XYZ file of C-alpha atoms in Angstrom:
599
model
C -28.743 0.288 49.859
C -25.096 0.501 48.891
C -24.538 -3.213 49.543
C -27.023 -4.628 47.231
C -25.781 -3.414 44.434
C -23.877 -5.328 42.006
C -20.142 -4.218 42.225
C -17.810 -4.181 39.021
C -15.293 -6.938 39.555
C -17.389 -10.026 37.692
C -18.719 -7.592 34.658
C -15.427 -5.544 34.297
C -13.232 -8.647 33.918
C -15.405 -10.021 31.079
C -15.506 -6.418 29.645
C -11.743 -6.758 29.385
C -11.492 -9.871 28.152
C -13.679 -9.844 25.432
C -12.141 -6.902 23.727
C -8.759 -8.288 24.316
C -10.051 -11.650 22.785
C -11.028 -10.007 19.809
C -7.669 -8.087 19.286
C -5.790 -10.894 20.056
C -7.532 -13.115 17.892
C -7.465 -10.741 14.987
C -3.560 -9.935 15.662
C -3.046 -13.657 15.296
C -5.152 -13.672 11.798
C -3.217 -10.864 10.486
C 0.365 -12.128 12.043
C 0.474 -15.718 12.989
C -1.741 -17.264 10.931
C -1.973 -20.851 10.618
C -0.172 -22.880 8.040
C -2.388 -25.992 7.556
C 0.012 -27.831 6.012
C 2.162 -25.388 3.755
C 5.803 -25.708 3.388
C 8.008 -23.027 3.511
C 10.046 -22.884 0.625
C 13.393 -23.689 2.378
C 11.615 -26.849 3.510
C 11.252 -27.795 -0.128
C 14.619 -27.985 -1.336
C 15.977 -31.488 -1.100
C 12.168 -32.898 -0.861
C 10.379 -32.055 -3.686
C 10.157 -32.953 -7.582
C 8.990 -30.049 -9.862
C 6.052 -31.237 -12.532
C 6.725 -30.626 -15.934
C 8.498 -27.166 -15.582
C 5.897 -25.662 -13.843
C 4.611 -24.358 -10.281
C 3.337 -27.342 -9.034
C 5.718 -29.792 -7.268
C 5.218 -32.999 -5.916
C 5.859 -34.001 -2.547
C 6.119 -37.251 0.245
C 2.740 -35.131 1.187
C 1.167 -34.519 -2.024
C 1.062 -32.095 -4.493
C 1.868 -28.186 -3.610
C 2.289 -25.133 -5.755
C 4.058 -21.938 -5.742
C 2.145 -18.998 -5.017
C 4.182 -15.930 -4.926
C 3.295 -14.109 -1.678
C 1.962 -16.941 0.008
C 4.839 -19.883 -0.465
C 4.034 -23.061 -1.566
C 0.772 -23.633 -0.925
C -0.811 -27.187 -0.736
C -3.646 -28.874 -3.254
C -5.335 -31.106 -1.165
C -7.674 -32.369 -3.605
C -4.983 -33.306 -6.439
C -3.785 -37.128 -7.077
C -0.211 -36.773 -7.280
C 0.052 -40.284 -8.509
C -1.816 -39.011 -12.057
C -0.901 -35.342 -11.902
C 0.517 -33.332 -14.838
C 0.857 -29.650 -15.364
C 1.460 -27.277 -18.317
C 4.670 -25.215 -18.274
C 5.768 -21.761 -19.388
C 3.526 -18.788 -19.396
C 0.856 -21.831 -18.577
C 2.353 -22.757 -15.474
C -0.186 -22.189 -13.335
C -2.363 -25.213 -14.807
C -2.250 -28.593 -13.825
C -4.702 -31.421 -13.435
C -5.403 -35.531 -12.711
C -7.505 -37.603 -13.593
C -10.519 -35.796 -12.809
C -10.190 -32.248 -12.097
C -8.295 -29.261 -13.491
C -6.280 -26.869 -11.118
C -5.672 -23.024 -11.533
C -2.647 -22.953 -8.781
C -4.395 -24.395 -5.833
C -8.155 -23.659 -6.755
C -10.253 -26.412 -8.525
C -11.788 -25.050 -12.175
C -15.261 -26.516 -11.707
C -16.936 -28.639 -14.678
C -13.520 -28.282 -16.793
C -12.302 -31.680 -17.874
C -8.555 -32.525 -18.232
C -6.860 -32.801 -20.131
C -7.319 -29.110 -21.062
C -6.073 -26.935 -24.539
C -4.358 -23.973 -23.956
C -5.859 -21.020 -26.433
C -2.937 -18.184 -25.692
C -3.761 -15.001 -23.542
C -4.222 -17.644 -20.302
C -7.527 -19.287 -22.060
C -7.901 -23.265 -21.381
C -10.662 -25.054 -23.003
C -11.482 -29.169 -22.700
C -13.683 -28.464 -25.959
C -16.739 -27.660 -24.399
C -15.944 -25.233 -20.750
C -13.176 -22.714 -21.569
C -11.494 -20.668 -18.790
C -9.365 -17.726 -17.808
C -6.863 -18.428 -15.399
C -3.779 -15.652 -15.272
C -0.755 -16.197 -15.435
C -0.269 -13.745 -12.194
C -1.298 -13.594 -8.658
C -3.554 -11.094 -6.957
C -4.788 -10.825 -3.565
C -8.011 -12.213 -2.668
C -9.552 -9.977 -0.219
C -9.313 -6.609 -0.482
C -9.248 -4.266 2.655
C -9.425 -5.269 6.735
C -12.826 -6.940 6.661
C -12.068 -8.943 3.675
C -8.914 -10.017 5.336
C -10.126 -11.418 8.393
C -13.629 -12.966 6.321
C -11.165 -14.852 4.146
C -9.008 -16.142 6.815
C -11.812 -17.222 9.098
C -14.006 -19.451 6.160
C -10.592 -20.899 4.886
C -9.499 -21.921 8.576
C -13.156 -23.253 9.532
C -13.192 -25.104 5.855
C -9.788 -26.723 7.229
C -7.587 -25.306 4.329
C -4.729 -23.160 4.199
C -5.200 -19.505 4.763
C -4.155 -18.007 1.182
C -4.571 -14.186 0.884
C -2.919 -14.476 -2.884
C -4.801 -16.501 -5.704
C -4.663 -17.262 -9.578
C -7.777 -15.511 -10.237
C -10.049 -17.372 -12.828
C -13.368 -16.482 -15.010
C -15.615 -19.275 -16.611
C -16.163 -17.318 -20.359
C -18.312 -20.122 -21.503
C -19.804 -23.762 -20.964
C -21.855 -24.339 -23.999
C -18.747 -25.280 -26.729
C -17.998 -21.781 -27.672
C -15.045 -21.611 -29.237
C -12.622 -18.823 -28.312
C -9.194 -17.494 -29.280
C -6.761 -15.053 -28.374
C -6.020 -11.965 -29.888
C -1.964 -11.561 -30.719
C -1.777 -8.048 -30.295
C -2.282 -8.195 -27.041
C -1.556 -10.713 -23.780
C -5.233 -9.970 -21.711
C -7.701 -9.752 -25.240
C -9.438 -12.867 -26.757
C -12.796 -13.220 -28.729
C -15.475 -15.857 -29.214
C -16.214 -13.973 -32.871
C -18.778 -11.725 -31.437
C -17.910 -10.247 -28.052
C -14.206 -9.362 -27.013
C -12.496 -10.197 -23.132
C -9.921 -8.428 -21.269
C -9.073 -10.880 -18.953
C -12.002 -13.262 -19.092
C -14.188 -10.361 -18.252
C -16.184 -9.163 -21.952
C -16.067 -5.624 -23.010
C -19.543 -4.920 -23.159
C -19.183 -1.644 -24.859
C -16.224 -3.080 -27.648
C -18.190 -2.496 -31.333
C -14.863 -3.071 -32.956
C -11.735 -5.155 -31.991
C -9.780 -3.204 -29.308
C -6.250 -2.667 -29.661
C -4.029 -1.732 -26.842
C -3.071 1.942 -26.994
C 0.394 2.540 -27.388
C 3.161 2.543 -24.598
C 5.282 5.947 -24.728
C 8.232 4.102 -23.205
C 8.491 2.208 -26.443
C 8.513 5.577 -28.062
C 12.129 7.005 -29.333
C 12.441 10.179 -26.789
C 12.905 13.429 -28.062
C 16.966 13.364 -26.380
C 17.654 10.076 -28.153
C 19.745 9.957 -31.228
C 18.041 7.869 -33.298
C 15.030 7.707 -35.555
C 11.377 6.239 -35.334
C 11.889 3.057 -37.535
C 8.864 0.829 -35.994
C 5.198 1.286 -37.474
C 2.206 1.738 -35.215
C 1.355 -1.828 -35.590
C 4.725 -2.548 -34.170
C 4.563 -0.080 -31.480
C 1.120 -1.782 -30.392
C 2.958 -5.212 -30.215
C 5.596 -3.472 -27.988
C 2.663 -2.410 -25.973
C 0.768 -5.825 -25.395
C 0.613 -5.049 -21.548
C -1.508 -1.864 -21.553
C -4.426 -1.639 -19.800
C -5.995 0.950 -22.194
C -7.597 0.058 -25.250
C -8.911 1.356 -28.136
C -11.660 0.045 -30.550
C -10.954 2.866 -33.340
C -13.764 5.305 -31.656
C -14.193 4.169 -28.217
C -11.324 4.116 -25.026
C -11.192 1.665 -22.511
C -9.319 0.777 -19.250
C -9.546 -3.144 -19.049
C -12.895 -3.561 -19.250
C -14.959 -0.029 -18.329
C -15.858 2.846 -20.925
C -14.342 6.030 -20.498
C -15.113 9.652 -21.516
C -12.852 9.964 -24.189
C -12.955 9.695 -27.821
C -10.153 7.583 -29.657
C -7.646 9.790 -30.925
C -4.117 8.655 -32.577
C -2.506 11.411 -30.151
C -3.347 9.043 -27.001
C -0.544 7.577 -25.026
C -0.280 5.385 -22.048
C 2.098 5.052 -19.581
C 2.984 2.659 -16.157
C 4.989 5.345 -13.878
C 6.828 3.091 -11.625
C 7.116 5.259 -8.640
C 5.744 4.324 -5.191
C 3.177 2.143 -6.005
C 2.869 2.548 -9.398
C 0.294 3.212 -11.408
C -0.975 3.695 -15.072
C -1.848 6.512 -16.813
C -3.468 7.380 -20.072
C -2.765 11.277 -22.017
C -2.705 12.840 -24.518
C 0.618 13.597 -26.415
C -0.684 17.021 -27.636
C -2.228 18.053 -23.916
C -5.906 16.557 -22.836
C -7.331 14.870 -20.610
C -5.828 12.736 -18.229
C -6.755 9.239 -16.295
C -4.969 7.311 -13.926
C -5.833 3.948 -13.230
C -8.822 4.432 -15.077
C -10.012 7.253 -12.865
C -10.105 10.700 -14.640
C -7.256 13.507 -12.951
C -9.403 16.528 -13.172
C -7.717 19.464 -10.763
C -8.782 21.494 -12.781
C -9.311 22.657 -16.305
C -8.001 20.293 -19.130
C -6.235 20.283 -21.400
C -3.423 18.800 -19.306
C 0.197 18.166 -20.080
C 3.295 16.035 -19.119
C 5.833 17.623 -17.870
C 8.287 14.502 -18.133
C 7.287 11.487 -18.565
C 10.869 10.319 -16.288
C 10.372 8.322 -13.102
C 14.464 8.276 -12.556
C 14.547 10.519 -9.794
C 10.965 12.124 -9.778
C 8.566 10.323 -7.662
C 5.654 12.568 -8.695
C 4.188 12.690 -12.018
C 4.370 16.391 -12.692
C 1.752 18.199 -15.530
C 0.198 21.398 -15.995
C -2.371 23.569 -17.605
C -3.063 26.912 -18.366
C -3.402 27.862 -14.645
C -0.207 26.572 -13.416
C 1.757 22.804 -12.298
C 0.301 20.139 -10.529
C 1.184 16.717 -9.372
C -0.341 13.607 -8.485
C -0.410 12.058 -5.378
C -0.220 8.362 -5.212
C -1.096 8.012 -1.942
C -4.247 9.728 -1.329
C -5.162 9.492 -4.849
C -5.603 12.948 -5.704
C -3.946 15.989 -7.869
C -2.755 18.793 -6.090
C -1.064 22.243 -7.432
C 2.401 23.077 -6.508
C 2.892 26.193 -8.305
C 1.143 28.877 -10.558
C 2.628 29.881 -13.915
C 5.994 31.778 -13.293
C 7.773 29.739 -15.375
C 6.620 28.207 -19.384
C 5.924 24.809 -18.405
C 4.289 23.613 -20.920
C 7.282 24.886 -23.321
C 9.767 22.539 -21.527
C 11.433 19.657 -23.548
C 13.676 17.086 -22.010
C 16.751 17.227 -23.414
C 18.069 14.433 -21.228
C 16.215 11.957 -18.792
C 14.525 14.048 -16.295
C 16.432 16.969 -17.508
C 14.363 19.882 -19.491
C 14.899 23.400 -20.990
C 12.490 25.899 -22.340
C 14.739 27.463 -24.511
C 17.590 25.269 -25.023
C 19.325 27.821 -22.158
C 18.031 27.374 -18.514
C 17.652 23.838 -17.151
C 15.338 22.219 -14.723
C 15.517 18.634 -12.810
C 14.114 16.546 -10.443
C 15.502 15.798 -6.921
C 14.100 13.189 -4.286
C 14.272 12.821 -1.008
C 12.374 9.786 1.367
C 11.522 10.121 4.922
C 12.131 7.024 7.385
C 11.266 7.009 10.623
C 13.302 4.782 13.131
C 10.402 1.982 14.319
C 7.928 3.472 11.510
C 10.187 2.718 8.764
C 8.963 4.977 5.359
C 7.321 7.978 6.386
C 6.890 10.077 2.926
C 8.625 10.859 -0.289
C 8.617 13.996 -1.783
C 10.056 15.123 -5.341
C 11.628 18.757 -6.131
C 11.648 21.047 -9.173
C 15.290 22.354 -9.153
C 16.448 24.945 -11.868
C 20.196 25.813 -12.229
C 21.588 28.454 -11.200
C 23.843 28.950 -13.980
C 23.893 32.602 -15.847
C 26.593 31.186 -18.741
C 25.414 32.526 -21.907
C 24.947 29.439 -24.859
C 22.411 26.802 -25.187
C 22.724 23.152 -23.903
C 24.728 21.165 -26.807
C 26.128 16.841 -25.989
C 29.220 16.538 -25.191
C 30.252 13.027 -26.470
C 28.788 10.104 -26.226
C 25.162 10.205 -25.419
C 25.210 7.037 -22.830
C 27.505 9.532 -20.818
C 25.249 12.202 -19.825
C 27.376 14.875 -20.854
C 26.521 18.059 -21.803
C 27.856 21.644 -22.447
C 26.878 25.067 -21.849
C 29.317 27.770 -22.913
C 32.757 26.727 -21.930
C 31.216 24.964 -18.633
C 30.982 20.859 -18.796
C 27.970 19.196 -16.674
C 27.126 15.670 -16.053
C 23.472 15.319 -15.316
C 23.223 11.965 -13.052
C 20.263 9.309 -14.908
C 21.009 6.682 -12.601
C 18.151 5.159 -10.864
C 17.040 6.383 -7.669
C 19.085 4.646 -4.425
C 19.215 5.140 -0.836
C 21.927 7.907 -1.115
C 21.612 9.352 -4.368
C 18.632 11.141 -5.620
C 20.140 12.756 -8.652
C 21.482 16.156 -9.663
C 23.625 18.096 -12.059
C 27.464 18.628 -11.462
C 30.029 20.825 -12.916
C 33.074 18.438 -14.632
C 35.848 20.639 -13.878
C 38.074 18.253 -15.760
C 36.098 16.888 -18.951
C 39.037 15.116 -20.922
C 39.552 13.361 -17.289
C 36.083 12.262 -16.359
C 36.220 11.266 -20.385
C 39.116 8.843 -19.883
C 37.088 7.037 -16.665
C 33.714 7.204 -18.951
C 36.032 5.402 -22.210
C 36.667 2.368 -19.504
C 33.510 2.187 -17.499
C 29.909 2.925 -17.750
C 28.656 4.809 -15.049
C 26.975 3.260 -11.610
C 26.357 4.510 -8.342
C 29.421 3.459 -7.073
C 31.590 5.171 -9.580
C 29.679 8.298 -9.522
C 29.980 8.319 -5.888
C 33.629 7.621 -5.945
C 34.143 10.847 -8.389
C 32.594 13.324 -6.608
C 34.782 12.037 -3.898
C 37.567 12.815 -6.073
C 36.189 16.471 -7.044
C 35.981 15.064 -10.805
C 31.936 15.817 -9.782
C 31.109 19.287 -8.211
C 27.319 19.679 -7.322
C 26.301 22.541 -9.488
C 24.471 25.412 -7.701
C 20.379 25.621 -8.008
C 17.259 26.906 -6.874
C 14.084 24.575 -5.618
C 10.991 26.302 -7.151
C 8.562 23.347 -6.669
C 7.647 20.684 -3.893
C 5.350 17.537 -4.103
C 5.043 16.120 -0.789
C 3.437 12.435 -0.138
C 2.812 11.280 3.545
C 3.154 6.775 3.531
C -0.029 4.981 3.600
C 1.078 1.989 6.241
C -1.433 -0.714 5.861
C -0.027 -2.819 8.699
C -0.318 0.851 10.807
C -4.300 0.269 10.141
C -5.076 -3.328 10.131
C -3.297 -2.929 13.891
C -5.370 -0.229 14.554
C -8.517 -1.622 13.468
C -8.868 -4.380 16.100
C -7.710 -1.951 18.435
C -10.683 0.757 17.631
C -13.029 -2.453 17.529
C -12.028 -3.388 21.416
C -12.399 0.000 22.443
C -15.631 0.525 21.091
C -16.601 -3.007 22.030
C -15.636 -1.953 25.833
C -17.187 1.612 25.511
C -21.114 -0.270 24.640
C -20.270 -2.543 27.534
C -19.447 0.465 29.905
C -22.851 2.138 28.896
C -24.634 -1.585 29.159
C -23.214 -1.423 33.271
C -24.412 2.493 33.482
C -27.542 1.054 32.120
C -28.575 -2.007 34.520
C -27.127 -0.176 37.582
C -24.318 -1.820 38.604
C -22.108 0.177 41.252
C -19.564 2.238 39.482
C -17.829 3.335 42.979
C -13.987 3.125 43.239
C -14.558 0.549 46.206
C -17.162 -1.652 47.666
C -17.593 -3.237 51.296
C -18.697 -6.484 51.359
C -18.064 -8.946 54.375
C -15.962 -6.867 56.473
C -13.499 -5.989 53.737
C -12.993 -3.328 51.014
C -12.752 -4.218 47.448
C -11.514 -2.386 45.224
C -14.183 -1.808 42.169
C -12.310 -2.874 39.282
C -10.810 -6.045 37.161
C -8.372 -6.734 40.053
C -10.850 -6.260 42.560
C -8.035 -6.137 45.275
C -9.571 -6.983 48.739
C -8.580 -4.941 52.309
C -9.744 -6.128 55.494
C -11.405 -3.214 57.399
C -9.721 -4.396 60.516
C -6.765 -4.041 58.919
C -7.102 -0.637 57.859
C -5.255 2.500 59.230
C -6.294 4.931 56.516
C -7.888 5.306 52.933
C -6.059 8.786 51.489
C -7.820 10.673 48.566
C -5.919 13.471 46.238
C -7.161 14.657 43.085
C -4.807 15.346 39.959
C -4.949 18.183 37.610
C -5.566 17.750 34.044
C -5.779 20.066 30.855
C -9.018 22.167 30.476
C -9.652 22.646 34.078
C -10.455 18.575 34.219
C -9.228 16.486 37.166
C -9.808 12.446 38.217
C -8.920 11.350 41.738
C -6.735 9.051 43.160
C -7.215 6.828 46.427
C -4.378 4.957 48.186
C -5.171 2.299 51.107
C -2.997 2.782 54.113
C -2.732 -0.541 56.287
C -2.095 -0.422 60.077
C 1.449 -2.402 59.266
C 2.533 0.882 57.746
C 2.787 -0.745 54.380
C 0.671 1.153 51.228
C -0.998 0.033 48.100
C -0.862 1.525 44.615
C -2.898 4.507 44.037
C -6.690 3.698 42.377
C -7.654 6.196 39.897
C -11.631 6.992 39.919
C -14.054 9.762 38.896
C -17.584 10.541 39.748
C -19.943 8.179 38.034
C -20.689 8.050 34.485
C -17.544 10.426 33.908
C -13.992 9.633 33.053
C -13.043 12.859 34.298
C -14.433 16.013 36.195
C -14.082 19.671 37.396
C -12.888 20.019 40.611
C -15.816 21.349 42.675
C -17.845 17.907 41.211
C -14.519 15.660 42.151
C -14.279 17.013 45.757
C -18.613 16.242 46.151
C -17.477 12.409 45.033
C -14.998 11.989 47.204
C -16.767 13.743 50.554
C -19.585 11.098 49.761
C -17.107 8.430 49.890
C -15.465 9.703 53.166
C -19.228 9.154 54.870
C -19.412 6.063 53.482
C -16.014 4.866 55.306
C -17.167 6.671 58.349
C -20.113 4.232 58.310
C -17.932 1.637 58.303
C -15.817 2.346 60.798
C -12.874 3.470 58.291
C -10.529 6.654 58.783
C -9.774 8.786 55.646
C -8.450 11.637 54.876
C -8.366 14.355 52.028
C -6.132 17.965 52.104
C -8.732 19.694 50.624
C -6.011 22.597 50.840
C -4.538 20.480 47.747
């Protein structure tokens, strides 16, 4: 009965390969994919003639443009003989005869030549578009990935991840303009767009709410000279909008009334991201989404990104931060110390009292083949018991500052790869005053002074950690495929179990012994001494056996790994009943084996 089943050779190479095909092929979307006619950019250099100032350039093989992330990129359906393009913050536009292109993407029914209305709005008099300035990615996530890649190589194009993106507003002849106080609002006189998209929910114009970065800081010495209409011009970039009673982010209502208290900010940590709050303490919303840990109302603890790369805030419970990475607020510490007293007195640097002192420190984690692993940020406080309050000493680009008869330089410079940071006693002051009169501070210099001893670290405690483990994205679109072929070969394991096809470590067919898998490695029985079974010990009292094919030469193959049918591994007691079946079934053959059962 044995011999008429089906062995595993045939069905367990095509299980292999089919997985493998579909993790190769995706590792070649993601990795290697196809250029269909793009130039690199070094290619370009002596061979190319830039159009009008703008991104397009045209070339012995037509006309290409630049599309950050994805090189220069070709526009197969452009004449270059009649092509022109706009320039400046309209680079992206071009167009022939016929058609109008937003970077490499055809604006359908728009007629060139086209107006430019401000805010990235191009009308022919009748169609008007939005087509930004900046690039995005097209796809978002694995799936959208590998979809996008697989219709652009089928349609014979150039795979592009990274687009202009572009809206149609209108193609009736309404007329539209920008709005000056910001770069993403227009208007058609009744409805109002954040980047082509309308703000359904707008009942008045919307205004961006106003940047805190263009806001004189508290340590500053100077005064607030600009009006609020100024400050919104400074903040023409912000997402968040206001219409005088309703708050936006781009385009989407959010649960929060207008109020002249509300600030926005972009923290440019890892990632990035933008948040709205309220000066006063409130609610809080990053990216749009609303930060609730907790109980509002919230408050900054320092708006500085220098060397913290958590935004920090509390409440009346205690301090939390946010974590970038998996998108969530977490607490760090309850409410032994005031913070919601804390001022910054200096970038990054706060006191509750204008006598202790608290900072930020940074560290990142890198593994060797992993590259970043995490980032975390740490709440120091000095440990300094000097009796005065914190008072500038000179100029206020040095960083100086002095606490009873002690001298401290608190470090503002930007995060780098080996300094994160810190306060240091200046054991000389009219020294490190002379350097400071010829040189503004850098990394360099401030590393070459503590080298010097003109910069002692100063002594403190760490009474707060935010911790952030790396998101790699490469790590899962690698691991996708991966998990896809395995599951792929685990169905078409179950699909064998299923039709009952012989799942035996060997068959014997035609006076030899195959071995039952991909290989399928073939033994003539005459030329067998001896087929030798062991069994290895795994974890859990688990075990999978092992057979090795002695020849009558003396010489030995590898050693096949097997378990009992439809398991990948067994106990020992169901192991040993496998492999005494398979002994009989050599015995019927004519074939010696042997197993220490001892073992």
């Amino acid at each position: 009965m044995h011999s008429h089943r089906q062995n595993m050779i045939r069905p367990l190479r095509i299980l292999l390969v089919l997985p493998l095909l579909f993790a190769g092929l995706t590792m070649l979307i993601l990795f290697f994919k196809p250029q269909n006619g793009s130039l690199d950019s070094s290619r370009f250099h002596n061979n190319h003639q830039r159009v009008n100032g703008s991104y397009f350039y045209r070339h012995p093989d037509g006309i290409y443009v630049s599309v950050p992330s994805d090189g220069m990129v070709p526009v197969p359906e452009a004449d270059p003989e009649s092509f022109t393009a706009l320039n400046g913050k309209n680079a992206q536009i071009g167009w022939d005869a016929t058609q109008v292109f937003c970077g490499h993407q055809v604006l359908p029914g728009l007629q060139p030549p086209v107006q430019a209305l401000g805010n990235h709005l191009y009308s022919d008099g009748r169609s008007t578009y939005y087509c930004d300035h900046f690039t995005e990615r097209r796809s978002a996530g694995f799936w959208g990935y590998i979809g996008a890649s697989v219709r652009q190589a089928a349609a014979g194009r150039h795979i592009s991840h990274y687009h202009y993106p572009f809206r149609l507003l209108d193609d009736a002849g309404k007329t539209f303009r920008a709005l000056p106080h910001s770069q993403w609002l227009s208007t058609d006189g009744s409805r109002f767009y954040y980047r082509g998209e309308p703000i359904a929910a707008a009942q008045d114009t919307p205004f961006p709410i106003i940047d805190s970065r263009h806001e004189p800081r508290a340590y500053e010495a100077q005064t607030l000279a600009a009006s609020r209409e100024a400050l919104r011009l400074d903040s023409r970039a912000s997402p968040y909008l206001a219409d005088g009673s309703r708050v936006f982010y781009q385009t989407r209502l959010l649960d929060v009334p207008d109020d002249e208290a509300l600030r926005t900010l972009h923290y440019a940590a890892w990632g990035g991201f933008d948040l709205l709050y309220h000066a006063q303490g409130g609610a809080l919303f990053v990216d749009g989404e609303a930060l609730n840990p907790d109980q509002p109302p919230y408050r900054l603890l320092s708006r500085s990104d220098s060397h913290a790369q958590h935004l920090f805030f509390s409440n009346a419970k205690g301090l939390y931060f946010y974590d970038h990475e998996s998108r969530r607020a977490r607490k760090v510490a309850g409410n032994r110390l005031p913070w919601r007293d804390f001022k910054e007195i200096d970038d990054g640097y706060l006191s509750s009292n204008g006598s202790d002192l608290i900072f930020f420190l940074s560290q990142e984690g890198w593994g060797q083949r992993s590259g970043l692993d995490g980032y975390r940020t740490q709440i120091a406080r000095l440990a300094d018991v000097a009796p005065g309050r914190w008072q500038r000493w000179g100029e206020p680009h040095w960083h100086l500052w002095q606490k009873g008869e002690a001298v401290y330089y608190f470090n503002t410079l930007k995060r780098s790869q080996h300094h994160g940071g810190g306060v240091y006693l200046v054991p000389q002051p009219q020294r490190l005053r002379e350097q400071l009169q010829q040189r503004h501070a850098n990394t360099d210099t401030v590393a070459r002074w503590i080298e010097e001893g003109l910069l002692l670290p100063a002594e403190h405690d760490i009474i707060a950690t935010a911790e952030s483990r790396w998101k790699n994205d490469t790590f899962k679109m690698v691991m996708w495929p991966l998990l896809i072929g395995a599951a792929i070969g685990w169905g078409a394991y179950r699909l064998l179990l299923k039709h009952g096809v012989n799942l035996d470590p060997f068959v014997i067919e035609n006076g030899h012994l195959l071995i039952n898998n991909a290989l399928g490695k073939k033994y003539p029985l005459a030329e067998i001494a001896q087929v030798r079974f062991s069994i290895r010990h795994h974890y859990f009292g688990l075990t999978s056996g092992r057979l090795q094919v002695v020849l009558r030469d003396g010489s030995r193959s590898m050693a096949y790994v097997f378990a009992p049918a439809r398991a990948l591994l067994a106990n020992k007691l169901r192991l040993e009943a496998e492999i005494a079946r398979l002994q009989t079934l050599l015995q019927q053959h004519g074939v010696t084996s042997e197993y220490p059962s001892a073992e």
